Amino acid sequence: MTQPSTSNDQAPEPQPAASPLTRLGEAKWLLLAALFAALAAVIFYDVPSSSAFAFLVILCVVAGFIPRRTASRRVKLNAQREIRRMWPGTGMKVTLDALPTPCFVADGRGITRYVNQQAQVTYEGVKPGDPLSFSLRAPSLLEAFDRVCATGEAERISWIEKVPTETWYEAHIAPIYMPGNAVPDRMPGLPDFILVVIQDLTENRRLERMRTDFVANASHELRTPLASLTGFIETLQGPARNDPEAQDRFLSIMLDQAGRMRRLIDDILSLSRIELKAHVRPVSTVDFAEIIRHTADALSPLAADLDVEIRVHLPDLPVRIKGDRDELIQVTENLIENALKYGHDGQFVDVELAEQIEAEDHTWQMSVRDYGAGIPPEHLPRLTERFYRVDVESSRAMKGTGLGLAIVKHILTRHRGRLEVESEAGKGATFKINLPASESAETASVVTPA
Ligand SMILES: Nc1ncnc2c1ncn2[C@@H]1O[C@H](COP(=O)(O)OP(=O)(O)OP(=O)(O)O)[C@@H](O)[C@H]1O
Ligand SMILES: [Mg+2]
């Protein structure tokens, strides 16, 4: 986007130097007076005419050749300087352009005097000379702006815009007083310019909301098994005190509920541990193919229970990538376990590891495909949110906490990997993860069934 500029924004053009004749013309009255004085001196005071003539010549040379500012030029220059001072100076503009947030500088009448580069990107079409209200329409912001103009005191306000999506903004409106009372027609005590700095707080608010939602959801998830445990303990102490058969039944349900609480706490702790080291890249080198084989073997009893066959297709050579073995086991375990739990109707789960080279991007892709009920498209964008479940009851029945994919996402972020989900309702789901290939890896490109 081009830098906005107006004719007033420019420095005054340099004036061409006046010619000696022009200067003599400008000094004509002074020279005429000097001529009369010289004549009077020659006639009345016997001053030698050669001296008077020499005096007049020197005066003409001084008047014609020594540069000086005439009154009219002085007035013109001052007027230009005043006009220039109405617009923010280069120092102010350069500083505002260095800021990462949109900034507007306006005068006391609400006319935009400068918009920094970030504001030009965020508010397309905004230009100096237009009223500020053309680009900033929030009524509370414009009211606050008027108050700052009137009182000369800085204000901070926030507001929400609902269209096209819910967005939170905060604006800091501050008066600017230029040294030396720059703007000629401003009222004494009132600011020369008003600076409006706008910050988009949507991301921060979203994170805040996620954090509070997380605490609320975690407590809710824990409260349910806890309430059930308390209920059974009371029953065992009361009505079932002398009923060994009921006691056995209740104790096994209690064990189940305690297990659910333990899984939940384990997942919450695991999530916070991964979040803590999110910015630290794993340093160890692991064999991704071996991790997948190990996980598939570990999940074979569950597959047998659910009557599903896991078909694994892995390269015949080790696939070395930079990664944390335990965390990658968590990723593969959750994806294969999900495919078994939620796609067991399809009877098969295909797990494949293949190399992908796209331009500079060299990755290993693991895909886990099931042939079950699939996931309706409206749920896909939210799958990695904490505690998000497509069907809460089926997830609970499968002892799910709803944290598995959130953990997967965090682990992949730490490993600079990515997750893609493809699904069509009724046709199963495919979860694909890509992890960067290790530079020194001994690569394998032949894919054979394991
Ligand atoms: N392969 C799949 N087919 C259909 N739905 C799936 C599949 N994988 C995940 N889902 C849906 O996504 C939800 C979130 O999965 P996620 O792994 O995060 O949680 P969970 O499996 O319920 O619990 P956890 O993984 O903590 O045991 C699941 O509850 C399920 O509704
Ligand atoms: Mg899961």
XYZ file of C-alpha atoms and ligand atoms in Angstrom:
482
model
C 0.000 0.000 0.000
C 1.319 3.422 -0.854
C 2.196 6.002 1.740
C -0.545 8.617 1.962
C 0.517 12.149 1.279
C -1.183 15.445 0.630
C 0.054 18.692 -0.789
C 0.040 20.204 2.705
C 2.160 17.358 3.922
C 5.183 18.497 1.925
C 7.967 20.821 3.105
C 7.806 24.345 1.533
C 9.504 24.559 -1.832
C 12.808 26.530 -1.829
C 12.337 30.069 -3.178
C 14.456 31.107 -6.221
C 17.125 33.736 -5.312
C 15.997 37.350 -6.135
C 17.985 39.207 -8.882
C 20.018 42.382 -7.989
C 17.531 44.444 -10.038
C 14.602 43.046 -8.028
C 16.443 43.827 -4.798
C 17.166 47.397 -6.043
C 13.478 47.775 -6.925
C 12.503 46.595 -3.431
C 14.913 49.164 -1.893
C 13.872 52.037 -4.204
C 12.395 54.281 -1.494
C 15.446 53.896 0.702
C 17.760 54.669 -2.237
C 15.664 57.737 -3.207
C 15.921 59.064 0.349
C 19.691 58.478 0.285
C 19.926 60.367 -3.061
C 18.131 63.398 -1.584
C 20.322 63.279 1.506
C 23.486 63.142 -0.645
C 22.293 66.108 -2.787
C 21.480 68.134 0.347
C 24.923 67.332 1.777
C 26.633 68.471 -1.455
C 24.505 71.659 -1.776
C 24.173 72.796 1.813
C 27.212 71.355 3.618
C 29.899 71.555 0.937
C 30.477 67.793 0.975
C 32.561 66.870 -2.099
C 30.349 65.499 -4.841
C 32.784 62.582 -5.446
C 32.268 61.405 -1.812
C 28.484 61.694 -2.146
C 28.628 59.770 -5.415
C 30.817 57.039 -3.840
C 28.350 56.777 -0.891
C 25.448 56.309 -3.313
C 27.318 53.639 -5.331
C 28.162 51.663 -2.140
C 24.524 51.903 -1.041
C 23.312 50.616 -4.421
C 25.785 47.683 -4.318
C 24.668 46.767 -0.784
C 20.973 47.033 -1.720
C 21.397 45.039 -4.946
C 23.738 42.215 -3.927
C 23.385 41.435 -0.228
C 20.525 38.893 0.189
C 17.873 39.597 2.760
C 14.302 38.648 3.487
C 11.604 41.022 2.419
C 8.496 41.494 4.475
C 6.332 39.799 1.855
C 8.636 36.755 1.684
C 8.759 36.581 5.459
C 4.964 36.483 5.631
C 4.839 33.790 2.932
C 7.432 31.595 4.671
C 5.702 31.894 8.047
C 2.389 30.929 6.480
C 3.987 27.851 4.917
C 5.597 26.899 8.211
C 2.262 27.142 10.004
C 0.583 24.962 7.419
C 3.380 22.427 7.771
C 3.025 22.340 11.547
C -0.644 21.380 11.191
C 0.589 17.973 9.987
C 2.610 15.549 12.088
C 6.342 15.778 11.479
C 8.552 13.083 9.970
C 9.836 12.004 13.408
C 6.324 11.288 14.627
C 5.403 9.423 11.430
C 8.510 7.222 11.469
C 7.892 6.318 15.126
C 4.232 5.468 14.493
C 5.166 3.337 11.469
C 7.478 1.282 13.702
C 4.564 0.331 15.996
C 2.849 -3.014 15.348
C -0.644 -1.704 16.143
C -2.881 0.551 14.018
C -2.371 4.219 15.005
C -4.249 7.305 13.848
C -3.267 10.928 14.427
C -6.141 13.398 14.170
C -6.583 17.072 14.885
C -9.043 18.552 17.379
C -11.756 18.663 14.694
C -11.531 14.883 14.169
C -9.747 15.139 10.805
C -7.227 12.358 10.226
C -3.726 13.793 9.931
C -1.734 10.576 9.716
C -2.316 6.820 9.665
C 0.586 4.479 10.319
C 1.425 1.547 8.054
C -0.345 -1.037 10.232
C -3.550 1.054 10.175
C -3.355 1.232 6.373
C -3.205 -2.578 6.262
C -6.014 -3.097 8.786
C -8.320 -0.279 7.635
C -8.087 -0.269 3.859
C -8.889 3.000 2.119
C -8.192 5.218 5.135
C -6.347 8.420 4.237
C -5.250 11.677 5.860
C -7.673 14.524 5.342
C -10.744 12.323 5.869
C -12.759 12.553 9.079
C -11.640 9.914 11.586
C -15.239 8.613 11.724
C -14.897 7.387 8.104
C -12.616 4.593 9.267
C -13.449 4.253 12.979
C -17.183 3.942 13.425
C -17.563 2.603 16.982
C -19.762 5.210 18.736
C -18.041 4.708 22.113
C -14.652 5.381 20.486
C -15.859 8.580 18.785
C -17.453 9.784 22.031
C -14.207 9.139 23.907
C -12.324 11.003 21.169
C -14.568 14.063 21.635
C -13.996 13.926 25.401
C -10.205 13.831 24.927
C -10.441 16.831 22.543
C -12.482 18.741 25.103
C -10.585 17.864 28.273
C -7.085 17.143 26.963
C -6.927 14.020 29.157
C -6.006 10.554 27.836
C -8.638 7.775 27.850
C -8.666 4.007 27.337
C -11.838 2.311 26.133
C -12.816 -1.115 24.853
C -15.673 -2.318 22.716
C -16.905 -5.395 20.861
C -17.789 -5.605 17.183
C -20.198 -8.411 16.329
C -19.983 -8.299 12.515
C -18.587 -10.188 10.593
C -17.171 -12.101 13.596
C -17.062 -11.240 17.281
C -13.974 -9.033 17.760
C -12.746 -7.276 20.902
C -10.920 -3.963 20.567
C -9.222 -1.607 22.943
C -8.255 1.970 22.050
C -5.889 4.302 23.831
C -6.693 7.920 22.978
C -3.987 10.355 24.030
C -3.546 14.105 23.509
C -0.302 15.338 21.936
C 1.077 18.770 22.793
C 3.792 19.903 20.376
C 6.623 21.910 21.902
C 6.179 25.631 21.124
C 2.393 25.654 20.675
C 2.663 24.429 17.076
C -0.855 24.778 15.738
C -1.685 28.479 15.392
C -5.483 28.327 15.609
C -5.836 25.869 18.463
C -7.500 26.893 21.732
C -5.041 27.381 24.582
C -4.768 24.290 26.816
C -6.170 21.933 24.182
C -4.076 19.315 22.364
C -2.434 19.938 18.984
C -3.112 16.363 17.881
C -4.928 13.332 19.247
C -3.285 9.919 18.937
C -5.591 6.905 18.668
C -3.895 3.506 19.116
C -6.098 0.486 18.475
C -5.403 -3.020 19.717
C -7.201 -6.184 18.692
C -7.755 -8.160 21.903
C -9.705 -11.017 20.325
C -6.887 -13.556 20.613
C -6.220 -12.672 24.283
C -9.923 -12.830 25.142
C -10.264 -16.156 23.349
C -7.356 -17.592 25.336
C -8.814 -16.209 28.572
C -12.175 -17.763 27.731
C -10.506 -21.061 26.840
C -8.684 -21.071 30.173
C -11.829 -20.415 32.193
C -13.798 -22.904 30.074
C -11.053 -25.447 30.702
C -11.252 -25.039 34.484
C -15.066 -25.197 34.349
C -15.045 -28.292 32.110
C -12.363 -30.076 34.127
C -14.258 -29.491 37.375
C -17.473 -30.638 35.754
C -15.845 -33.802 34.382
C -14.372 -34.591 37.801
C -17.528 -33.759 39.725
C -19.615 -36.431 37.964
C -17.530 -39.502 38.972
C -16.897 -37.929 42.386
C -20.661 -37.542 42.983
C -21.170 -41.149 41.926
C -18.389 -42.357 44.286
C -19.875 -40.393 47.210
C -23.326 -41.822 46.466
C -22.043 -45.400 46.454
C -20.053 -44.911 49.673
C -23.233 -43.663 51.395
C -25.159 -46.668 50.042
C -22.474 -49.070 51.258
C -22.563 -47.463 54.699
C -26.372 -47.552 54.799
C -28.829 -49.760 52.894
C -26.188 -52.103 51.396
C -24.291 -52.553 54.679
C -25.287 -56.228 54.934
C -25.670 -57.065 51.231
C -22.411 -58.659 49.959
C -23.783 -59.073 46.424
C -24.697 -55.367 46.094
C -21.391 -54.445 47.713
C -19.460 -56.332 44.998
C -21.440 -54.646 42.234
C -21.075 -51.158 43.734
C -17.357 -51.604 44.418
C -16.711 -52.522 40.783
C -18.650 -49.406 39.610
C -16.661 -47.335 42.106
C -13.418 -48.732 40.711
C -14.583 -47.690 37.245
C -15.401 -44.155 38.399
C -12.079 -43.839 40.230
C -10.347 -45.012 37.035
C -12.186 -42.329 35.079
C -11.030 -39.663 37.554
C -7.453 -40.935 37.347
C -7.486 -40.860 33.516
C -8.845 -37.345 33.573
C -6.196 -36.115 36.001
C -3.472 -37.910 34.021
C -4.656 -36.221 30.801
C -4.877 -32.769 32.416
C -1.373 -33.149 33.853
C -0.059 -34.462 30.559
C -1.556 -31.483 28.724
C -0.037 -28.953 31.107
C 3.372 -30.707 30.960
C 3.329 -30.539 27.145
C 2.207 -26.907 27.223
C 5.116 -26.062 29.529
C 7.684 -27.301 27.040
C 5.788 -26.249 23.914
C 8.636 -23.973 22.776
C 11.411 -26.555 23.361
C 12.046 -28.701 20.295
C 12.743 -32.380 20.979
C 16.422 -33.275 20.534
C 16.457 -37.072 20.560
C 16.149 -39.106 17.361
C 13.547 -41.851 17.312
C 12.347 -44.490 14.874
C 8.812 -43.430 13.984
C 8.026 -46.764 12.271
C 8.984 -48.676 15.414
C 6.773 -46.388 17.541
C 3.764 -47.069 15.301
C 4.418 -50.835 15.332
C 4.769 -50.789 19.120
C 1.477 -48.858 19.553
C -0.437 -51.086 17.150
C 0.782 -54.131 19.081
C -0.191 -52.549 22.406
C -3.688 -51.838 21.097
C -4.253 -55.274 19.566
C -6.173 -56.562 22.657
C -8.601 -53.605 22.357
C -8.899 -54.268 18.605
C -9.670 -57.923 19.320
C -12.310 -56.915 21.905
C -13.962 -54.612 19.393
C -13.572 -57.135 16.576
C -11.466 -54.838 14.413
C -8.349 -55.700 12.410
C -5.489 -53.184 12.423
C -3.658 -53.254 9.076
C -0.257 -51.637 9.377
C 1.783 -50.529 6.327
C 5.258 -49.366 7.282
C 8.566 -48.799 5.438
C 11.029 -51.661 5.822
C 13.819 -49.366 7.051
C 13.871 -47.333 10.266
C 12.287 -43.902 9.886
C 14.371 -41.546 11.974
C 12.847 -38.276 13.038
C 13.579 -35.803 15.823
C 11.045 -36.516 18.525
C 10.108 -37.511 22.035
C 9.311 -41.225 22.073
C 6.721 -41.108 24.883
C 4.903 -38.163 23.330
C 4.831 -39.754 19.869
C 3.451 -42.935 21.437
C 0.705 -40.775 22.994
C -0.114 -39.327 19.537
C -0.223 -42.636 17.670
C -2.042 -44.330 20.565
C -4.831 -41.745 20.635
C -5.344 -41.754 16.868
C -5.412 -45.556 16.532
C -7.490 -45.904 19.714
C -10.009 -43.344 18.411
C -10.259 -45.209 15.106
C -10.911 -48.441 17.033
C -13.364 -46.911 19.526
C -15.365 -44.678 17.190
C -14.941 -46.539 13.898
C -15.177 -50.151 14.998
C -18.280 -50.685 12.823
C -15.952 -50.558 9.805
C -14.050 -53.652 11.010
C -10.708 -52.420 9.648
C -8.297 -49.714 10.643
C -5.479 -48.909 8.196
C -2.323 -47.351 9.588
C 0.239 -46.195 7.045
C 3.532 -44.341 7.164
C 4.815 -42.737 3.969
C 7.407 -40.199 2.949
C 6.247 -36.867 1.513
C 8.469 -34.471 -0.370
C 6.909 -31.198 -1.522
C 9.416 -28.554 -2.637
C 11.505 -27.820 0.506
C 9.097 -29.685 2.751
C 10.321 -33.210 3.585
C 8.030 -34.990 6.033
C 6.830 -38.397 7.122
C 3.083 -38.803 7.076
C 1.225 -41.249 9.270
C -2.400 -41.782 8.323
C -4.941 -43.650 10.406
C -8.062 -44.591 8.498
C -11.231 -46.193 9.787
C -14.406 -47.178 7.990
C -16.920 -46.366 10.729
C -19.588 -43.696 11.121
C -17.212 -40.802 10.372
C -17.461 -37.254 11.696
C -19.993 -34.695 10.374
C -18.116 -31.755 8.764
C -19.385 -29.121 11.248
C -17.446 -30.875 14.046
C -14.101 -31.084 12.231
C -12.759 -27.597 13.097
C -13.450 -28.110 16.819
C -12.093 -31.630 17.296
C -8.815 -30.500 18.905
C -10.555 -28.290 21.495
C -10.248 -29.536 25.042
C -13.180 -31.727 26.142
C -14.796 -31.446 22.707
C -16.610 -34.615 21.820
C -18.821 -35.304 18.824
C -20.986 -37.641 20.845
C -20.473 -37.236 24.604
C -22.246 -40.453 25.536
C -20.313 -42.708 23.144
C -17.039 -41.085 24.243
C -17.861 -41.644 27.939
C -18.942 -45.199 27.178
C -15.494 -45.684 25.624
C -13.824 -44.170 28.702
C -12.833 -41.076 26.717
C -12.031 -37.789 28.430
C -12.233 -35.607 25.314
C -8.652 -34.442 25.829
C -6.886 -36.887 23.500
C -6.845 -34.767 20.314
C -5.993 -31.603 22.287
C -2.918 -33.434 23.571
C -2.125 -34.646 20.020
C -2.295 -31.066 18.735
C 0.055 -29.763 21.439
C 2.576 -32.548 20.911
C 2.548 -31.926 17.149
C 3.064 -28.192 17.668
C 6.132 -28.938 19.771
C 7.392 -31.306 17.050
C 6.658 -28.748 14.269
C 4.184 -31.235 12.869
C 0.630 -30.834 11.602
C -2.671 -32.655 11.811
C -5.275 -33.008 9.053
C -8.640 -34.699 9.361
C -10.740 -35.879 6.460
C -14.107 -37.402 7.032
C -17.446 -37.930 5.484
C -20.393 -38.953 7.590
C -21.025 -42.671 7.113
C -17.711 -43.269 5.300
C -15.216 -43.279 8.138
C -12.466 -40.832 9.029
C -8.795 -40.369 8.141
C -6.447 -38.627 10.571
C -3.112 -37.633 9.000
C -0.113 -36.296 10.839
C 3.042 -34.952 9.194
C 6.341 -34.749 11.050
C 9.541 -33.217 9.652
C 12.072 -35.778 8.470
C 15.374 -35.700 10.344
C 18.224 -34.153 8.270
C 20.617 -37.011 8.955
C 17.898 -39.630 8.714
C 18.519 -42.822 6.854
C 15.378 -42.566 4.764
C 13.242 -45.422 3.630
C 10.919 -45.052 0.715
C 9.651 -48.575 0.107
C 6.293 -49.117 1.780
C 5.527 -52.730 2.535
C 2.942 -54.337 4.779
C 4.410 -55.054 8.237
N -12.000 -41.831 14.164
C -13.031 -41.170 14.677
N -14.286 -41.382 14.222
C -15.346 -40.716 14.727
N -15.250 -39.799 15.719
C -14.044 -39.546 16.223
C -12.857 -40.194 15.731
N -11.794 -39.710 16.403
C -12.280 -38.809 17.271
N -13.616 -38.712 17.180
C -14.486 -37.801 17.947
O -13.675 -36.773 18.449
C -13.849 -36.658 19.867
C -12.575 -36.180 20.497
O -11.582 -37.190 20.468
P -10.458 -37.209 21.581
O -9.472 -38.245 21.224
O -9.999 -35.823 21.753
O -11.258 -37.555 22.898
P -11.772 -38.973 23.444
O -11.303 -40.060 22.546
O -13.230 -38.832 23.635
O -11.053 -39.043 24.823
P -9.549 -39.521 25.136
O -8.812 -39.488 23.843
O -9.047 -38.511 26.107
O -9.674 -40.878 25.694
C -14.273 -38.026 20.305
O -15.023 -37.948 21.491
C -15.125 -38.505 19.148
O -16.438 -38.014 19.295
Mg -9.226 -40.219 22.044
